[in-house]
Coordinates of C-alpha atoms in Angstrom, one line a residue:
M14 CA 127.9 61.5 89.9
S15 CA 129.9 62.4 93.1
L16 CA 133.7 62.8 93.0
T17 CA 134.2 59.6 94.8
E18 CA 132.1 57.6 92.3
A19 CA 133.9 59.3 89.4
A20 CA 137.2 58.3 90.9
V21 CA 136.0 54.7 91.1
E22 CA 134.7 54.7 87.6
N23 CA 137.9 56.2 86.1
R24 CA 140.3 53.6 87.6
P25 CA 142.7 52.1 85.1
A26 CA 141.2 49.1 83.3
D27 CA 144.3 47.0 84.0
E28 CA 144.1 47.5 87.8
P29 CA 143.7 44.2 89.6
P30 CA 140.1 43.6 90.8
H31 CA 141.2 42.9 94.4
R32 CA 142.7 46.4 94.6
R33 CA 139.6 48.2 93.4
T34 CA 137.5 50.0 96.2
P35 CA 133.9 49.0 96.0
R36 CA 131.5 51.9 95.4
F37 CA 129.6 51.4 98.7
V38 CA 132.9 51.4 100.7
A39 CA 134.0 54.7 99.0
A40 CA 130.6 56.2 99.5
G41 CA 130.7 55.2 103.2
W42 CA 134.1 56.7 103.7
A43 CA 132.9 60.0 102.1
A44 CA 129.9 60.1 104.4
A45 CA 132.0 59.4 107.4
R46 CA 134.4 62.2 106.5
N47 CA 131.6 64.6 106.0
G48 CA 129.9 63.6 109.3
W49 CA 133.2 64.0 111.1
R50 CA 133.7 67.5 109.6
Q51 CA 130.2 68.5 110.7
L52 CA 130.7 67.1 114.2
T53 CA 134.1 68.8 114.7
S54 CA 132.9 72.2 113.4
M55 CA 132.8 75.1 115.9
R56 CA 129.1 75.6 115.1
T57 CA 128.3 72.0 116.2
A58 CA 130.4 72.4 119.4
L59 CA 128.4 75.6 120.3
M60 CA 125.1 73.9 119.6
L61 CA 126.1 70.9 121.8
L62 CA 127.3 73.2 124.6
F63 CA 123.9 75.0 124.5
L64 CA 122.1 71.6 124.4
L65 CA 124.1 70.5 127.4
A66 CA 123.0 73.6 129.3
V67 CA 119.3 72.9 128.3
A68 CA 119.6 69.2 129.3
A69 CA 120.9 70.3 132.8
I70 CA 117.7 72.3 133.5
P71 CA 115.6 69.3 134.6
G72 CA 118.4 68.5 137.1
S73 CA 118.0 71.8 138.8
V74 CA 114.2 71.8 138.6
L75 CA 113.4 68.2 139.7
P76 CA 114.7 66.6 142.9
Q77 CA 117.7 64.3 142.3
R78 CA 118.4 61.0 144.0
A79 CA 122.1 61.7 144.2
V80 CA 121.4 64.9 146.2
K81 CA 118.5 64.0 148.5
V82 CA 116.4 60.9 148.0
E83 CA 113.8 62.2 150.5
D84 CA 112.8 65.0 148.1
V85 CA 112.3 62.4 145.4
Q86 CA 110.0 60.4 147.7
G87 CA 108.1 63.6 148.5
F88 CA 107.7 64.3 144.8
Y89 CA 106.3 60.8 144.3
A90 CA 103.8 61.4 147.1
A91 CA 102.7 64.7 145.7
N92 CA 102.6 63.6 142.0
P93 CA 101.8 59.8 141.9
K94 CA 101.0 59.8 138.2
L95 CA 103.7 62.1 136.9
A96 CA 106.6 60.8 139.0
P97 CA 106.8 57.3 137.4
V98 CA 106.8 58.8 133.9
L99 CA 109.6 61.2 134.8
D100 CA 111.5 58.4 136.5
R101 CA 111.4 56.3 133.3
L102 CA 112.9 59.3 131.5
W103 CA 115.7 59.6 134.1
G104 CA 114.2 62.8 135.4
F105 CA 115.4 62.1 139.0
D106 CA 118.9 61.0 137.8
V107 CA 119.5 63.5 135.1
Y108 CA 123.3 63.6 135.3
A109 CA 123.5 59.8 135.2
S110 CA 121.1 59.4 132.3
P111 CA 122.1 57.9 128.9
W112 CA 120.9 61.0 127.0
F113 CA 122.9 63.4 129.2
A114 CA 126.0 61.2 128.8
A115 CA 125.5 61.1 125.0
I116 CA 125.4 64.9 124.8
Y117 CA 128.4 65.1 127.1
L118 CA 130.5 62.6 125.0
L119 CA 129.5 64.2 121.7
L120 CA 130.6 67.6 123.0
F121 CA 133.8 66.1 124.3
T122 CA 134.5 64.5 120.9
S123 CA 133.6 67.7 119.0
L124 CA 135.9 69.9 121.1
I125 CA 138.8 67.5 120.6
G126 CA 138.2 67.3 116.8
C127 CA 137.8 71.1 116.6
I128 CA 140.8 72.1 118.7
T129 CA 143.4 69.6 117.5
P130 CA 143.8 70.8 113.9
R131 CA 143.6 74.5 115.1
L132 CA 146.4 73.9 117.5
R133 CA 148.5 72.3 114.8
D134 CA 147.8 75.3 112.4
H135 CA 148.5 77.8 115.2
A136 CA 151.8 76.2 116.1
K137 CA 152.7 76.2 112.4
A138 CA 151.8 79.9 112.1
L139 CA 154.0 80.8 115.1
R140 CA 157.0 79.2 113.4
T141 CA 156.3 80.7 110.0
A142 CA 157.8 84.1 109.2
P143 CA 155.4 86.9 108.1
P144 CA 154.7 86.7 104.3
D145 CA 156.4 89.0 101.8
A146 CA 154.8 92.3 100.9
P147 CA 152.3 92.5 98.1
K148 CA 153.3 94.2 94.9
Y149 CA 150.8 97.0 95.1
F150 CA 150.2 98.5 98.5
N151 CA 147.2 100.6 97.3
R152 CA 145.1 97.5 97.2
L153 CA 145.5 97.0 100.9
P154 CA 143.0 98.5 103.5
Q155 CA 145.7 100.8 104.7
A156 CA 148.5 102.3 102.5
A157 CA 150.8 105.3 102.6
V158 CA 153.7 106.8 100.7
L159 CA 156.3 108.3 103.0
D160 CA 157.4 111.8 102.0
Q161 CA 161.0 111.5 103.2
P162 CA 163.7 108.8 103.5
V163 CA 163.4 106.3 106.3
D164 CA 166.3 104.9 108.2
E165 CA 166.2 101.1 108.4
A166 CA 167.4 100.9 112.0
A167 CA 164.8 103.5 113.1
A168 CA 162.1 101.6 111.2
K169 CA 163.1 98.3 113.0
A170 CA 163.0 100.2 116.3
A171 CA 159.4 101.4 115.6
L172 CA 158.4 97.7 115.0
R173 CA 159.6 96.6 118.5
G174 CA 157.1 94.1 119.8
W175 CA 156.2 92.9 116.3
R176 CA 157.4 89.6 114.7
T177 CA 159.5 91.1 111.9
V178 CA 161.5 89.7 109.0
R179 CA 163.8 91.6 106.6
R180 CA 163.9 90.7 102.9
E181 CA 166.2 92.2 100.3
Q182 CA 165.6 92.0 96.6
A183 CA 168.3 91.9 93.8
D184 CA 167.8 95.6 93.0
G185 CA 168.5 96.6 96.6
T186 CA 164.9 97.1 97.7
I187 CA 164.5 96.2 101.4
T188 CA 161.1 95.1 102.8
L189 CA 160.4 94.9 106.5
A190 CA 157.3 92.7 107.3
G191 CA 155.8 92.8 110.8
E192 CA 153.0 90.7 112.3
K193 CA 151.2 91.1 115.6
G194 CA 148.2 89.6 117.4
H195 CA 148.9 85.9 117.6
L196 CA 147.6 86.0 121.2
K197 CA 144.1 86.3 119.9
E198 CA 144.2 82.8 118.4
A199 CA 146.1 81.5 121.3
G200 CA 143.5 82.9 123.7
N201 CA 140.7 81.4 121.5
L202 CA 142.4 78.0 121.6
L203 CA 143.0 78.4 125.4
F204 CA 139.3 79.2 126.0
H205 CA 138.1 76.2 124.1
S206 CA 140.7 74.0 125.6
S207 CA 139.6 75.1 129.0
L208 CA 136.1 73.8 128.2
L209 CA 137.7 70.5 127.4
V210 CA 139.6 70.5 130.7
I211 CA 136.4 71.3 132.7
L212 CA 134.6 68.5 131.0
I213 CA 137.4 66.1 131.9
G214 CA 137.3 67.3 135.6
V215 CA 133.5 67.0 135.7
G216 CA 133.6 63.5 134.3
L217 CA 136.4 62.4 136.7
G218 CA 134.4 63.7 139.6
S219 CA 131.2 62.0 138.6
Q220 CA 132.9 58.7 138.3
W221 CA 135.3 58.7 141.3
G222 CA 133.7 61.3 143.5
W223 CA 131.2 60.8 146.3
H224 CA 129.1 62.9 148.8
A225 CA 127.1 62.3 151.9
G226 CA 125.1 64.1 154.6
R227 CA 125.0 63.7 158.3
L228 CA 123.5 65.3 161.4
I229 CA 126.0 65.3 164.3
V230 CA 124.9 65.9 167.9
A231 CA 127.4 67.3 170.4
G232 CA 128.7 64.7 172.9
P233 CA 131.2 61.9 173.2
E234 CA 128.5 59.2 172.8
Q235 CA 127.4 60.8 169.5
V236 CA 130.6 60.3 167.6
F237 CA 130.2 60.0 163.8
C238 CA 132.4 57.7 161.8
N239 CA 132.7 57.9 158.0
T240 CA 130.8 54.8 157.0
V241 CA 127.9 54.3 154.7
Q242 CA 125.8 52.9 157.6
Q243 CA 126.1 56.1 159.6
Y244 CA 125.1 58.5 156.7
D245 CA 121.7 60.1 156.6
D246 CA 121.9 60.2 152.8
F247 CA 124.8 59.6 150.4
G248 CA 125.7 59.2 146.8
L249 CA 128.7 57.2 145.6
G250 CA 130.2 57.5 142.1
P251 CA 130.1 54.3 139.9
Q252 CA 133.8 53.6 140.6
V253 CA 133.5 54.1 144.4
G254 CA 132.7 51.4 146.8
A255 CA 131.8 51.5 150.5
G256 CA 135.3 50.3 151.4
D257 CA 136.9 53.1 149.5
L258 CA 135.8 55.8 151.9
P259 CA 138.5 57.5 154.0
D260 CA 138.9 56.4 157.6
F261 CA 138.0 59.1 160.1
C262 CA 135.6 59.9 163.0
L263 CA 134.3 63.2 164.2
E264 CA 133.0 64.3 167.6
L265 CA 131.3 67.7 167.9
T266 CA 132.8 69.3 171.0
D267 CA 131.4 72.8 170.7
F268 CA 129.4 75.1 168.5
R269 CA 129.4 78.9 168.5
A270 CA 126.8 81.1 166.8
E271 CA 126.8 84.9 166.8
Y272 CA 123.6 86.8 166.0
R273 CA 122.5 90.4 165.6
A274 CA 119.8 91.9 167.8
D275 CA 117.2 91.2 165.2
G276 CA 118.2 87.5 165.0
M277 CA 120.1 87.7 161.8
P278 CA 123.2 85.4 161.9
I279 CA 126.7 86.8 161.8
S280 CA 128.9 83.8 162.1
F281 CA 128.9 80.1 162.8
A282 CA 131.8 77.9 164.0
A283 CA 132.0 74.3 164.9
D284 CA 134.7 72.6 167.0
V285 CA 135.3 68.9 166.3
A286 CA 137.8 66.3 167.5
A287 CA 139.0 64.0 164.7
T288 CA 140.3 60.5 165.0
D289 CA 141.1 57.5 162.8
S290 CA 141.9 53.8 163.4
A291 CA 145.5 54.1 162.1
H292 CA 146.9 57.1 163.8
G293 CA 144.4 57.7 166.6
D294 CA 144.0 61.4 167.5
L295 CA 144.0 63.7 164.4
G296 CA 143.7 66.8 166.5
R297 CA 141.0 69.3 167.2
H298 CA 139.7 71.5 164.3
T299 CA 137.4 74.5 163.8
F300 CA 135.5 75.0 160.6
S301 CA 132.7 77.3 159.5
V302 CA 130.3 77.9 156.6
N303 CA 132.8 79.3 154.1
H304 CA 135.9 77.5 155.6
P305 CA 135.4 73.7 155.4
L306 CA 137.3 71.1 157.3
R307 CA 139.8 69.5 155.0
L308 CA 140.8 66.0 155.9
D309 CA 142.8 63.4 153.9
G310 CA 140.4 62.2 151.2
A311 CA 137.3 64.3 152.2
N312 CA 136.1 67.8 152.9
V313 CA 133.5 68.5 155.6
Y314 CA 131.2 71.5 155.0
L315 CA 129.0 73.1 157.7
L316 CA 125.4 73.5 156.5
G317 CA 123.2 74.2 159.4
H318 CA 122.7 73.8 163.2
G319 CA 120.0 73.5 165.8
Y320 CA 119.1 72.2 169.2
A321 CA 118.5 68.7 170.6
P322 CA 116.4 68.6 173.8
V323 CA 117.7 66.2 176.4
L324 CA 114.7 64.4 178.1
R325 CA 114.8 61.9 181.0
Y326 CA 111.8 59.7 181.4
T327 CA 111.0 57.6 184.4
D328 CA 108.2 55.1 183.9
A329 CA 105.7 53.9 186.6
A330 CA 108.0 51.0 187.5
G331 CA 110.9 53.4 188.3
V332 CA 113.0 52.6 185.2
T333 CA 114.7 55.7 183.9
Q334 CA 115.7 56.4 180.3
E335 CA 117.3 59.4 178.7
T336 CA 117.3 60.5 175.1
V337 CA 118.9 63.3 173.0
S338 CA 116.5 64.1 170.2
P339 CA 117.5 66.6 167.5
F340 CA 114.6 68.9 166.6
P341 CA 114.8 70.3 163.0
Y342 CA 114.2 74.0 162.9
T343 CA 111.3 75.4 160.9
D344 CA 112.1 79.1 160.7
P345 CA 115.1 81.5 161.0
T346 CA 114.5 81.9 164.7
L347 CA 115.3 78.2 165.1
T348 CA 111.8 77.3 166.3
S349 CA 112.1 73.6 166.1
E350 CA 109.7 70.6 165.9
G351 CA 110.5 67.0 166.7
V352 CA 109.7 63.9 168.6
A353 CA 111.4 62.2 171.6
A354 CA 110.5 58.5 171.7
F355 CA 110.9 55.9 174.6
P356 CA 110.1 52.6 173.0
D357 CA 111.3 50.6 176.0
A358 CA 109.1 52.4 178.5
N359 CA 106.9 50.3 180.8
G360 CA 108.6 47.0 180.0
S361 CA 107.8 44.9 177.0
D362 CA 104.2 46.0 176.5
K363 CA 104.1 47.8 173.1
T364 CA 100.8 49.3 173.9
K365 CA 102.5 51.4 176.7
Q366 CA 105.3 52.8 174.7
M367 CA 105.8 56.6 175.2
A368 CA 106.6 59.4 172.8
F369 CA 106.6 63.2 173.2
S370 CA 106.0 65.5 170.2
G371 CA 106.4 69.2 170.5
I372 CA 108.0 72.5 169.7
Y373 CA 111.2 73.9 171.1
L374 CA 111.6 77.7 171.4
P375 CA 115.1 78.9 172.1
T376 CA 113.8 82.3 173.4
K377 CA 110.2 82.7 174.6
D378 CA 109.1 84.8 177.6
G379 CA 105.3 84.4 177.3
P380 CA 102.4 83.1 175.1
P381 CA 101.6 82.4 172.4
Y382 CA 104.2 79.6 172.3
L383 CA 104.2 79.2 168.5
R384 CA 107.4 81.0 167.4
S385 CA 110.7 81.8 169.1
D386 CA 111.7 85.5 169.6
H387 CA 115.4 84.9 168.9
P388 CA 117.5 82.0 167.6
E389 CA 119.9 82.2 170.6
E390 CA 119.0 80.3 173.8
R391 CA 118.1 83.1 176.2
N392 CA 114.9 81.8 177.8
P393 CA 114.2 78.4 176.2
A394 CA 110.7 76.8 176.4
L395 CA 109.6 73.3 175.4
M396 CA 105.9 72.7 174.6
L397 CA 105.2 68.9 174.6
T398 CA 102.3 66.6 173.9
A399 CA 102.5 63.1 175.3
Y400 CA 101.5 60.0 173.3
R401 CA 101.0 56.5 174.6
G402 CA 100.7 53.2 172.6
D403 CA 102.4 51.2 169.9
L404 CA 104.9 53.5 168.1
G405 CA 105.0 51.1 165.1
L406 CA 108.8 50.6 165.4
D407 CA 108.6 46.8 165.1
A408 CA 106.6 46.9 161.8
G409 CA 109.8 47.0 159.7
I410 CA 108.5 50.0 157.6
P411 CA 110.9 52.9 157.4
S412 CA 109.6 56.1 159.0
S413 CA 111.0 59.5 160.0
V414 CA 112.6 59.9 163.4
Y415 CA 111.3 63.5 163.5
D416 CA 107.6 62.6 163.3
L417 CA 105.2 60.2 164.8
D418 CA 103.9 57.4 162.6
Q419 CA 100.7 58.8 161.2
R420 CA 99.4 55.3 160.4
Q421 CA 99.5 54.4 164.1
L422 CA 97.7 57.6 165.0
D423 CA 95.0 57.0 162.3
A424 CA 94.5 53.4 163.4
G425 CA 94.1 54.5 167.1
R426 CA 97.1 52.4 168.2
L427 CA 98.8 55.6 169.4
K428 CA 96.9 58.2 171.4
K429 CA 97.4 61.4 173.2
Y430 CA 98.1 60.9 176.9
G431 CA 97.2 63.9 179.1
E432 CA 97.2 67.6 178.2
P433 CA 100.1 69.4 176.5
K434 CA 102.7 70.8 178.9
L435 CA 105.0 73.8 178.7
M436 CA 108.4 73.0 180.3
R437 CA 111.4 75.1 181.2
R438 CA 114.9 73.7 181.6
G439 CA 115.1 71.6 184.8
E440 CA 111.3 71.2 185.2
T441 CA 109.6 67.8 185.7
W442 CA 106.2 66.8 184.3
T443 CA 104.2 64.1 186.2
L444 CA 101.9 62.1 183.9
P445 CA 98.6 60.4 184.9
D446 CA 100.1 57.0 185.5
G447 CA 102.7 58.5 187.8
S448 CA 105.6 58.4 185.3
K449 CA 107.8 61.5 185.1
L450 CA 109.5 63.4 182.3
E451 CA 112.3 65.8 183.1
F452 CA 113.6 68.5 180.7
V453 CA 117.3 68.2 181.4
G454 CA 118.6 70.7 178.9
T455 CA 119.7 70.9 175.3
R456 CA 122.7 70.1 173.1
Q457 CA 123.8 71.6 169.9
W458 CA 123.7 69.7 166.6
I459 CA 125.1 70.5 163.2
T460 CA 124.4 69.2 159.7
V461 CA 127.4 68.6 157.5
S462 CA 128.0 67.7 153.9
I463 CA 131.0 65.4 153.4
R464 CA 132.4 65.4 149.9
H465 CA 135.3 64.2 147.8
D466 CA 135.7 65.3 144.2
P467 CA 139.0 64.3 142.5
G468 CA 138.1 66.4 139.5
E469 CA 137.8 69.6 141.6
P470 CA 141.4 70.8 141.0
I471 CA 141.1 70.0 137.3
V472 CA 137.9 72.0 137.0
L473 CA 139.6 74.9 138.9
A474 CA 142.5 74.8 136.4
G475 CA 140.0 74.8 133.5
A476 CA 138.2 77.8 135.0
V477 CA 141.5 79.7 135.4
L478 CA 142.4 78.9 131.8
L479 CA 139.0 80.1 130.7
L480 CA 139.4 83.4 132.5
V481 CA 142.9 83.9 130.9
G482 CA 141.9 82.8 127.4
L483 CA 138.6 84.7 127.1
P484 CA 140.1 88.3 127.3
L485 CA 142.8 87.4 124.9
S486 CA 140.3 86.0 122.5
L487 CA 138.0 89.0 122.7
Y488 CA 140.6 91.8 122.8
G489 CA 143.5 90.4 120.8
K490 CA 143.8 91.8 117.2
R491 CA 145.9 90.1 114.6
R492 CA 147.4 92.5 111.9
R493 CA 150.3 92.8 109.5
V494 CA 152.3 95.8 108.2
W495 CA 155.0 96.2 105.5
L496 CA 157.5 98.9 104.9
R497 CA 159.3 99.0 101.5
L498 CA 162.6 101.0 101.3
R499 CA 163.8 101.5 97.7
P500 CA 167.4 102.3 96.8
D501 CA 166.4 105.8 95.5
G502 CA 165.3 106.8 99.1
T503 CA 161.6 106.5 98.6
A504 CA 159.4 104.5 100.9
E505 CA 155.9 103.2 101.1
A506 CA 153.9 101.3 103.7
G507 CA 150.9 99.0 103.8
G508 CA 148.8 97.4 106.5
L509 CA 146.3 94.6 106.7
P510 CA 144.1 93.7 109.7
R511 CA 143.5 89.9 109.9
T512 CA 140.5 90.3 112.1
E513 CA 137.8 92.9 112.7
Y514 CA 139.8 95.8 114.2
P515 CA 138.2 99.3 114.0
G516 CA 141.3 100.9 115.5
F517 CA 143.8 99.6 113.0
E518 CA 143.6 102.8 110.9
D519 CA 144.8 104.9 113.8
E520 CA 147.5 102.4 114.8
F521 CA 148.8 102.3 111.2
R522 CA 148.8 106.1 111.0
S523 CA 150.7 106.4 114.2
L524 CA 153.2 103.8 112.9
V525 CA 153.7 105.8 109.7
E526 CA 154.3 109.0 111.6
R527 CA 157.0 107.3 113.7
W528 CA 158.7 106.0 110.6
Q529 CA 158.6 109.5 109.1
R530 CA 160.1 111.1 112.2

């Protein structure tokens, strides 16, 4: 029979029935208390912390929708059978999954239940004076009998830095008790409290934070405004709506890149003009890879850059169109591949739409025209292939702006038109129907990540607390010493380390020597 059941059985017989606790209720309370003790133990907290780290592994291995939805679509295309199974298990939304949230909340609860009573006990220990000396010092790990009388004032001076208390007995015996090393427990509590602070910051950021990505081309007509419709990809927290985004617009006015002779980058810097609807001009700003642009409510991080060829096409009817097409780079020398499309070429006839697919080489002096010699524009070359036909833009099916629609090519609705052409800046290409394409030049483009994380300062504070608390927890040593001064002039001392402390013997011996001097 358990203690709870025995207590129920041994209730007084004259106790009113309505005041008696049913057995199943008492057993339930006992099970709940035991479960709470297990959950709030340090062992459970460490296990949950390890489990949280393991649960985060799929989030770093598998593509996540909140980071880049295109990678998830690519995983679906490469693994059509495995991807749906992983999706049902929240494999592409790991950090928003119920099982990750359950581990997170259990760890949060465990840390609170573990830290709270220890904080209370530590605060009580700080207010409590060191205990009185034991009767027999020879039972302590360290003990010594001093061979000469000890002055009380000198003994107190030797205990400077210790929490000391003086006690005097009726027979005139004086005992000095000293205690040191409370910073160890304080550091331990600070370390575990910092984990709690970090969890709070991460949770706050996941709920009220947001992030987005955007490619911005230089030029006044390419201004980017901070709206969901203009993002290339984005992820909003559950508590964030499209109307909660800060109001600002950015225009890329200049970009500067510095390279070594072998093409390795040295520095990148982007100049932007910022505006908003309320105050108008917000000034001109410069930001780089490790120095983001900090605006009210958002930070803008520079991720990459490249070139956008400017092409001017004049169709057979003499109608001229101009396009600025960002070409994504494919290697460190900024060799770029992309497409420039002219869907309005040759009137309303969809079968005569024009597109040019090719490779842009920032520096290339001669063949083969496959890879640039340097990422800086020194002798740019543009190798283009013309296509004519239905581009498939009216089908209503999303497609990449950097590639031709492969379905149109496979169906024969879009075909090559003439031979490939190598063009230098300022050159004009005349096609078989008399239309012309001019390579006007290039513009710089940058990719930026726009983020807002309200939990970021809280996580930073937690990290600082962790770095402060961890050394105190590891290197702090709690110990106690006592010095007993008898009326006949004899003295004895004892010491007790409260934690594992191999150097306590030397410290105690040094203290005894100071007392004897």
